[in-house]
Amino acid sequence: MMKTTQNQAPTFESVWALIDKHAQERVESEARFDRELEKSRIEWEKKMAESDARWDKERKESEAKFDRGLEKSREEWEKKMAESRAEWDKKMTESRADHERRTKKLEELTGSWTHNHGSFAEEYFFNSFENG
Protein backbone atom coordinates (compact mmCIF):
# COMPACT_ATOMS: atom_id res chain seq x y z
CA MET A 1 0.00 0.00 0.00
CA MET A 2 1.34 3.35 -0.96
CA LYS A 3 0.93 6.32 1.22
CA THR A 4 0.59 9.78 -0.11
CA THR A 5 1.61 12.90 1.62
CA GLN A 6 -0.61 15.89 1.85
CA ASN A 7 1.02 17.59 -1.12
CA GLN A 8 0.98 14.54 -3.35
CA ALA A 9 -1.95 13.77 -5.55
CA PRO A 10 -3.62 10.38 -5.00
CA THR A 11 -2.47 7.70 -7.33
CA PHE A 12 -4.45 4.92 -8.93
CA GLU A 13 -2.78 2.38 -6.62
CA SER A 14 -3.46 4.42 -3.48
CA VAL A 15 -7.16 4.78 -4.37
CA TRP A 16 -7.47 1.02 -5.02
CA ALA A 17 -5.62 0.28 -1.80
CA LEU A 18 -8.07 2.50 0.10
CA ILE A 19 -11.04 0.82 -1.62
CA ASP A 20 -9.59 -2.62 -0.80
CA LYS A 21 -9.06 -1.57 2.82
CA HIS A 22 -12.66 -0.38 3.15
CA ALA A 23 -13.96 -3.52 1.41
CA GLN A 24 -11.96 -5.71 3.79
CA GLU A 25 -13.23 -3.71 6.79
CA ARG A 26 -16.80 -4.10 5.48
CA VAL A 27 -16.35 -7.87 5.11
CA GLU A 28 -14.91 -8.07 8.62
CA SER A 29 -17.75 -5.89 9.96
CA GLU A 30 -20.35 -8.09 8.27
CA ALA A 31 -18.66 -11.20 9.69
CA ARG A 32 -18.71 -9.65 13.19
CA PHE A 33 -22.36 -8.73 12.69
CA ASP A 34 -23.19 -12.28 11.52
CA ARG A 35 -21.35 -13.75 14.55
CA GLU A 36 -23.21 -11.43 16.93
CA LEU A 37 -26.50 -12.18 15.18
CA GLU A 38 -25.86 -15.94 15.48
CA LYS A 39 -24.89 -15.50 19.13
CA SER A 40 -28.12 -13.55 19.77
CA ARG A 41 -30.16 -16.21 17.95
CA ILE A 42 -28.60 -18.98 20.05
CA GLU A 43 -29.23 -17.02 23.28
CA TRP A 44 -32.82 -16.32 22.22
CA GLU A 45 -33.44 -19.98 21.38
CA LYS A 46 -31.93 -21.00 24.73
CA LYS A 47 -34.17 -18.53 26.59
CA MET A 48 -37.20 -19.72 24.63
CA ALA A 49 -36.38 -23.34 25.47
CA GLU A 50 -36.03 -22.41 29.16
CA SER A 51 -39.30 -20.50 28.99
CA ASP A 52 -41.04 -23.44 27.29
CA ALA A 53 -39.67 -25.81 29.94
CA ARG A 54 -40.84 -23.50 32.73
CA TRP A 55 -44.26 -23.14 31.09
CA ASP A 56 -44.56 -26.92 30.66
CA LYS A 57 -43.64 -27.45 34.30
CA GLU A 58 -46.12 -24.82 35.49
CA ARG A 59 -48.83 -26.24 33.21
CA LYS A 60 -48.24 -29.76 34.53
CA GLU A 61 -48.30 -28.52 38.13
CA SER A 62 -51.50 -26.60 37.42
CA GLU A 63 -53.11 -29.64 35.80
CA ALA A 64 -52.08 -31.82 38.75
CA LYS A 65 -53.50 -29.27 41.21
CA PHE A 66 -56.74 -29.10 39.20
CA ASP A 67 -56.95 -32.91 39.08
CA ARG A 68 -56.42 -33.12 42.86
CA GLY A 69 -59.14 -30.51 43.41
CA LEU A 70 -61.45 -32.32 41.03
CA GLU A 71 -60.82 -35.65 42.80
CA LYS A 72 -61.46 -34.03 46.19
CA SER A 73 -64.71 -32.52 44.89
CA ARG A 74 -65.77 -35.87 43.47
CA GLU A 75 -65.04 -37.60 46.78
CA GLU A 76 -66.99 -34.94 48.71
CA TRP A 77 -69.89 -35.22 46.27
CA GLU A 78 -69.92 -39.02 46.55
CA LYS A 79 -69.83 -38.75 50.35
CA LYS A 80 -72.76 -36.32 50.37
CA MET A 81 -74.66 -38.52 47.92
CA ALA A 82 -74.05 -41.56 50.16
CA GLU A 83 -75.28 -39.59 53.18
CA SER A 84 -78.30 -38.41 51.20
CA ARG A 85 -79.06 -41.97 50.06
CA ALA A 86 -78.73 -43.25 53.65
CA GLU A 87 -81.06 -40.53 54.89
CA TRP A 88 -83.49 -41.26 52.05
CA ASP A 89 -83.40 -45.00 52.79
CA LYS A 90 -83.98 -44.32 56.49
CA LYS A 91 -86.96 -42.08 55.76
CA MET A 92 -88.35 -44.59 53.27
CA THR A 93 -88.00 -47.38 55.87
CA GLU A 94 -89.73 -45.20 58.46
CA SER A 95 -92.42 -44.30 55.94
CA ARG A 96 -92.99 -47.96 55.03
CA ALA A 97 -93.17 -48.92 58.71
CA ASP A 98 -95.63 -46.09 59.37
CA HIS A 99 -97.66 -47.07 56.30
CA GLU A 100 -97.74 -50.71 57.38
CA ARG A 101 -98.74 -49.70 60.92
CA ARG A 102 -101.55 -47.48 59.62
CA THR A 103 -102.67 -50.11 57.13
CA LYS A 104 -102.77 -52.73 59.90
CA LYS A 105 -104.75 -50.37 62.15
CA LEU A 106 -107.14 -49.61 59.28
CA GLU A 107 -107.58 -53.32 58.61
CA GLU A 108 -108.31 -53.88 62.29
CA LEU A 109 -110.87 -51.08 62.29
CA THR A 110 -112.43 -52.27 59.05
CA GLY A 111 -112.52 -55.82 60.37
CA SER A 112 -114.19 -54.66 63.56
CA TRP A 113 -116.78 -52.68 61.62
CA THR A 114 -117.41 -55.61 59.33
CA HIS A 115 -117.79 -57.94 62.30
CA ASN A 116 -120.11 -55.46 64.03
CA HIS A 117 -122.25 -55.06 60.90
CA GLY A 118 -122.39 -58.83 60.53
CA SER A 119 -123.40 -59.26 64.16
CA PHE A 120 -125.97 -56.52 63.81
CA ALA A 121 -127.38 -58.12 60.65
CA GLU A 122 -127.51 -61.57 62.31
CA GLU A 123 -129.24 -60.22 65.33
CA TYR A 124 -131.71 -58.26 63.23
CA PHE A 125 -132.62 -61.29 61.13
CA PHE A 126 -132.85 -63.62 64.12
CA ASN A 127 -135.09 -61.12 65.89
CA SER A 128 -137.14 -60.70 62.72
CA PHE A 129 -137.64 -64.47 62.43
CA GLU A 130 -138.50 -64.81 66.11
CA ASN A 131 -140.97 -61.98 66.01
CA GLY A 132 -142.29 -63.29 62.89
PDB file of C-alpha atoms in Angstrom:
ATOM      1  CA  MET A   1       0.000   0.000   0.000  1.00  0.00           C
ATOM      2  CA  MET A   2       1.342   3.350  -0.956  1.00  0.00           C
ATOM      3  CA  LYS A   3       0.928   6.317   1.219  1.00  0.00           C
ATOM      4  CA  THR A   4       0.591   9.777  -0.109  1.00  0.00           C
ATOM      5  CA  THR A   5       1.607  12.902   1.620  1.00  0.00           C
ATOM      6  CA  GLN A   6      -0.613  15.891   1.853  1.00  0.00           C
ATOM      7  CA  ASN A   7       1.022  17.588  -1.115  1.00  0.00           C
ATOM      8  CA  GLN A   8       0.979  14.537  -3.353  1.00  0.00           C
ATOM      9  CA  ALA A   9      -1.947  13.770  -5.550  1.00  0.00           C
ATOM     10  CA  PRO A  10      -3.620  10.384  -4.999  1.00  0.00           C
ATOM     11  CA  THR A  11      -2.466   7.699  -7.332  1.00  0.00           C
ATOM     12  CA  PHE A  12      -4.447   4.917  -8.932  1.00  0.00           C
ATOM     13  CA  GLU A  13      -2.780   2.380  -6.616  1.00  0.00           C
ATOM     14  CA  SER A  14      -3.459   4.424  -3.479  1.00  0.00           C
ATOM     15  CA  VAL A  15      -7.164   4.782  -4.374  1.00  0.00           C
ATOM     16  CA  TRP A  16      -7.466   1.025  -5.024  1.00  0.00           C
ATOM     17  CA  ALA A  17      -5.617   0.285  -1.796  1.00  0.00           C
ATOM     18  CA  LEU A  18      -8.069   2.500   0.104  1.00  0.00           C
ATOM     19  CA  ILE A  19     -11.039   0.824  -1.620  1.00  0.00           C
ATOM     20  CA  ASP A  20      -9.588  -2.624  -0.801  1.00  0.00           C
ATOM     21  CA  LYS A  21      -9.063  -1.566   2.819  1.00  0.00           C
ATOM     22  CA  HIS A  22     -12.659  -0.384   3.149  1.00  0.00           C
ATOM     23  CA  ALA A  23     -13.959  -3.522   1.411  1.00  0.00           C
ATOM     24  CA  GLN A  24     -11.964  -5.710   3.791  1.00  0.00           C
ATOM     25  CA  GLU A  25     -13.233  -3.707   6.791  1.00  0.00           C
ATOM     26  CA  ARG A  26     -16.801  -4.095   5.483  1.00  0.00           C
ATOM     27  CA  VAL A  27     -16.348  -7.866   5.109  1.00  0.00           C
ATOM     28  CA  GLU A  28     -14.906  -8.068   8.622  1.00  0.00           C
ATOM     29  CA  SER A  29     -17.749  -5.894   9.962  1.00  0.00           C
ATOM     30  CA  GLU A  30     -20.351  -8.092   8.274  1.00  0.00           C
ATOM     31  CA  ALA A  31     -18.657 -11.201   9.693  1.00  0.00           C
ATOM     32  CA  ARG A  32     -18.712  -9.651  13.195  1.00  0.00           C
ATOM     33  CA  PHE A  33     -22.361  -8.727  12.695  1.00  0.00           C
ATOM     34  CA  ASP A  34     -23.185 -12.278  11.520  1.00  0.00           C
ATOM     35  CA  ARG A  35     -21.353 -13.746  14.550  1.00  0.00           C
ATOM     36  CA  GLU A  36     -23.213 -11.427  16.932  1.00  0.00           C
ATOM     37  CA  LEU A  37     -26.500 -12.182  15.184  1.00  0.00           C
ATOM     38  CA  GLU A  38     -25.861 -15.935  15.483  1.00  0.00           C
ATOM     39  CA  LYS A  39     -24.890 -15.501  19.133  1.00  0.00           C
ATOM     40  CA  SER A  40     -28.116 -13.551  19.766  1.00  0.00           C
ATOM     41  CA  ARG A  41     -30.156 -16.207  17.951  1.00  0.00           C
ATOM     42  CA  ILE A  42     -28.595 -18.976  20.054  1.00  0.00           C
ATOM     43  CA  GLU A  43     -29.233 -17.020  23.278  1.00  0.00           C
ATOM     44  CA  TRP A  44     -32.817 -16.319  22.219  1.00  0.00           C
ATOM     45  CA  GLU A  45     -33.441 -19.985  21.383  1.00  0.00           C
ATOM     46  CA  LYS A  46     -31.934 -21.004  24.735  1.00  0.00           C
ATOM     47  CA  LYS A  47     -34.166 -18.533  26.593  1.00  0.00           C
ATOM     48  CA  MET A  48     -37.198 -19.715  24.628  1.00  0.00           C
ATOM     49  CA  ALA A  49     -36.376 -23.343  25.471  1.00  0.00           C
ATOM     50  CA  GLU A  50     -36.033 -22.408  29.164  1.00  0.00           C
ATOM     51  CA  SER A  51     -39.305 -20.498  28.987  1.00  0.00           C
ATOM     52  CA  ASP A  52     -41.040 -23.443  27.294  1.00  0.00           C
ATOM     53  CA  ALA A  53     -39.673 -25.809  29.939  1.00  0.00           C
ATOM     54  CA  ARG A  54     -40.842 -23.496  32.729  1.00  0.00           C
ATOM     55  CA  TRP A  55     -44.258 -23.138  31.086  1.00  0.00           C
ATOM     56  CA  ASP A  56     -44.563 -26.919  30.663  1.00  0.00           C
ATOM     57  CA  LYS A  57     -43.635 -27.448  34.300  1.00  0.00           C
ATOM     58  CA  GLU A  58     -46.125 -24.821  35.490  1.00  0.00           C
ATOM     59  CA  ARG A  59     -48.833 -26.243  33.215  1.00  0.00           C
ATOM     60  CA  LYS A  60     -48.244 -29.758  34.532  1.00  0.00           C
ATOM     61  CA  GLU A  61     -48.300 -28.516  38.125  1.00  0.00           C
ATOM     62  CA  SER A  62     -51.501 -26.602  37.423  1.00  0.00           C
ATOM     63  CA  GLU A  63     -53.111 -29.642  35.801  1.00  0.00           C
ATOM     64  CA  ALA A  64     -52.080 -31.824  38.755  1.00  0.00           C
ATOM     65  CA  LYS A  65     -53.504 -29.275  41.206  1.00  0.00           C
ATOM     66  CA  PHE A  66     -56.737 -29.102  39.197  1.00  0.00           C
ATOM     67  CA  ASP A  67     -56.950 -32.908  39.075  1.00  0.00           C
ATOM     68  CA  ARG A  68     -56.421 -33.118  42.856  1.00  0.00           C
ATOM     69  CA  GLY A  69     -59.139 -30.512  43.409  1.00  0.00           C
ATOM     70  CA  LEU A  70     -61.450 -32.324  41.033  1.00  0.00           C
ATOM     71  CA  GLU A  71     -60.824 -35.646  42.798  1.00  0.00           C
ATOM     72  CA  LYS A  72     -61.460 -34.028  46.189  1.00  0.00           C
ATOM     73  CA  SER A  73     -64.708 -32.515  44.894  1.00  0.00           C
ATOM     74  CA  ARG A  74     -65.767 -35.866  43.466  1.00  0.00           C
ATOM     75  CA  GLU A  75     -65.036 -37.596  46.778  1.00  0.00           C
ATOM     76  CA  GLU A  76     -66.990 -34.937  48.710  1.00  0.00           C
ATOM     77  CA  TRP A  77     -69.888 -35.223  46.268  1.00  0.00           C
ATOM     78  CA  GLU A  78     -69.925 -39.019  46.552  1.00  0.00           C
ATOM     79  CA  LYS A  79     -69.830 -38.751  50.352  1.00  0.00           C
ATOM     80  CA  LYS A  80     -72.761 -36.324  50.368  1.00  0.00           C
ATOM     81  CA  MET A  81     -74.657 -38.519  47.921  1.00  0.00           C
ATOM     82  CA  ALA A  82     -74.052 -41.559  50.159  1.00  0.00           C
ATOM     83  CA  GLU A  83     -75.282 -39.585  53.177  1.00  0.00           C
ATOM     84  CA  SER A  84     -78.298 -38.410  51.204  1.00  0.00           C
ATOM     85  CA  ARG A  85     -79.059 -41.973  50.064  1.00  0.00           C
ATOM     86  CA  ALA A  86     -78.733 -43.254  53.646  1.00  0.00           C
ATOM     87  CA  GLU A  87     -81.060 -40.528  54.890  1.00  0.00           C
ATOM     88  CA  TRP A  88     -83.487 -41.260  52.050  1.00  0.00           C
ATOM     89  CA  ASP A  89     -83.400 -44.995  52.790  1.00  0.00           C
ATOM     90  CA  LYS A  90     -83.983 -44.316  56.488  1.00  0.00           C
ATOM     91  CA  LYS A  91     -86.959 -42.077  55.758  1.00  0.00           C
ATOM     92  CA  MET A  92     -88.349 -44.585  53.272  1.00  0.00           C
ATOM     93  CA  THR A  93     -87.997 -47.380  55.868  1.00  0.00           C
ATOM     94  CA  GLU A  94     -89.729 -45.205  58.458  1.00  0.00           C
ATOM     95  CA  SER A  95     -92.425 -44.296  55.941  1.00  0.00           C
ATOM     96  CA  ARG A  96     -92.989 -47.956  55.032  1.00  0.00           C
ATOM     97  CA  ALA A  97     -93.173 -48.916  58.712  1.00  0.00           C
ATOM     98  CA  ASP A  98     -95.628 -46.086  59.371  1.00  0.00           C
ATOM     99  CA  HIS A  99     -97.655 -47.069  56.298  1.00  0.00           C
ATOM    100  CA  GLU A 100     -97.742 -50.709  57.385  1.00  0.00           C
ATOM    101  CA  ARG A 101     -98.744 -49.702  60.918  1.00  0.00           C
ATOM    102  CA  ARG A 102    -101.546 -47.477  59.615  1.00  0.00           C
ATOM    103  CA  THR A 103    -102.671 -50.111  57.135  1.00  0.00           C
ATOM    104  CA  LYS A 104    -102.769 -52.734  59.901  1.00  0.00           C
ATOM    105  CA  LYS A 105    -104.754 -50.366  62.152  1.00  0.00           C
ATOM    106  CA  LEU A 106    -107.143 -49.614  59.281  1.00  0.00           C
ATOM    107  CA  GLU A 107    -107.578 -53.323  58.615  1.00  0.00           C
ATOM    108  CA  GLU A 108    -108.312 -53.876  62.289  1.00  0.00           C
ATOM    109  CA  LEU A 109    -110.867 -51.076  62.288  1.00  0.00           C
ATOM    110  CA  THR A 110    -112.430 -52.267  59.049  1.00  0.00           C
ATOM    111  CA  GLY A 111    -112.524 -55.820  60.372  1.00  0.00           C
ATOM    112  CA  SER A 112    -114.194 -54.660  63.555  1.00  0.00           C
ATOM    113  CA  TRP A 113    -116.781 -52.682  61.622  1.00  0.00           C
ATOM    114  CA  THR A 114    -117.415 -55.607  59.331  1.00  0.00           C
ATOM    115  CA  HIS A 115    -117.787 -57.935  62.295  1.00  0.00           C
ATOM    116  CA  ASN A 116    -120.106 -55.457  64.031  1.00  0.00           C
ATOM    117  CA  HIS A 117    -122.253 -55.057  60.897  1.00  0.00           C
ATOM    118  CA  GLY A 118    -122.385 -58.827  60.527  1.00  0.00           C
ATOM    119  CA  SER A 119    -123.395 -59.260  64.165  1.00  0.00           C
ATOM    120  CA  PHE A 120    -125.970 -56.523  63.814  1.00  0.00           C
ATOM    121  CA  ALA A 121    -127.377 -58.124  60.653  1.00  0.00           C
ATOM    122  CA  GLU A 122    -127.514 -61.569  62.307  1.00  0.00           C
ATOM    123  CA  GLU A 123    -129.244 -60.219  65.335  1.00  0.00           C
ATOM    124  CA  TYR A 124    -131.706 -58.255  63.232  1.00  0.00           C
ATOM    125  CA  PHE A 125    -132.624 -61.294  61.130  1.00  0.00           C
ATOM    126  CA  PHE A 126    -132.852 -63.624  64.121  1.00  0.00           C
ATOM    127  CA  ASN A 127    -135.088 -61.117  65.892  1.00  0.00           C
ATOM    128  CA  SER A 128    -137.142 -60.700  62.721  1.00  0.00           C
ATOM    129  CA  PHE A 129    -137.637 -64.466  62.426  1.00  0.00           C
ATOM    130  CA  GLU A 130    -138.496 -64.811  66.107  1.00  0.00           C
ATOM    131  CA  ASN A 131    -140.966 -61.976  66.014  1.00  0.00           C
ATOM    132  CA  GLY A 132    -142.294 -63.293  62.892  1.00  0.00           C
TER     133      GLY A 132
END
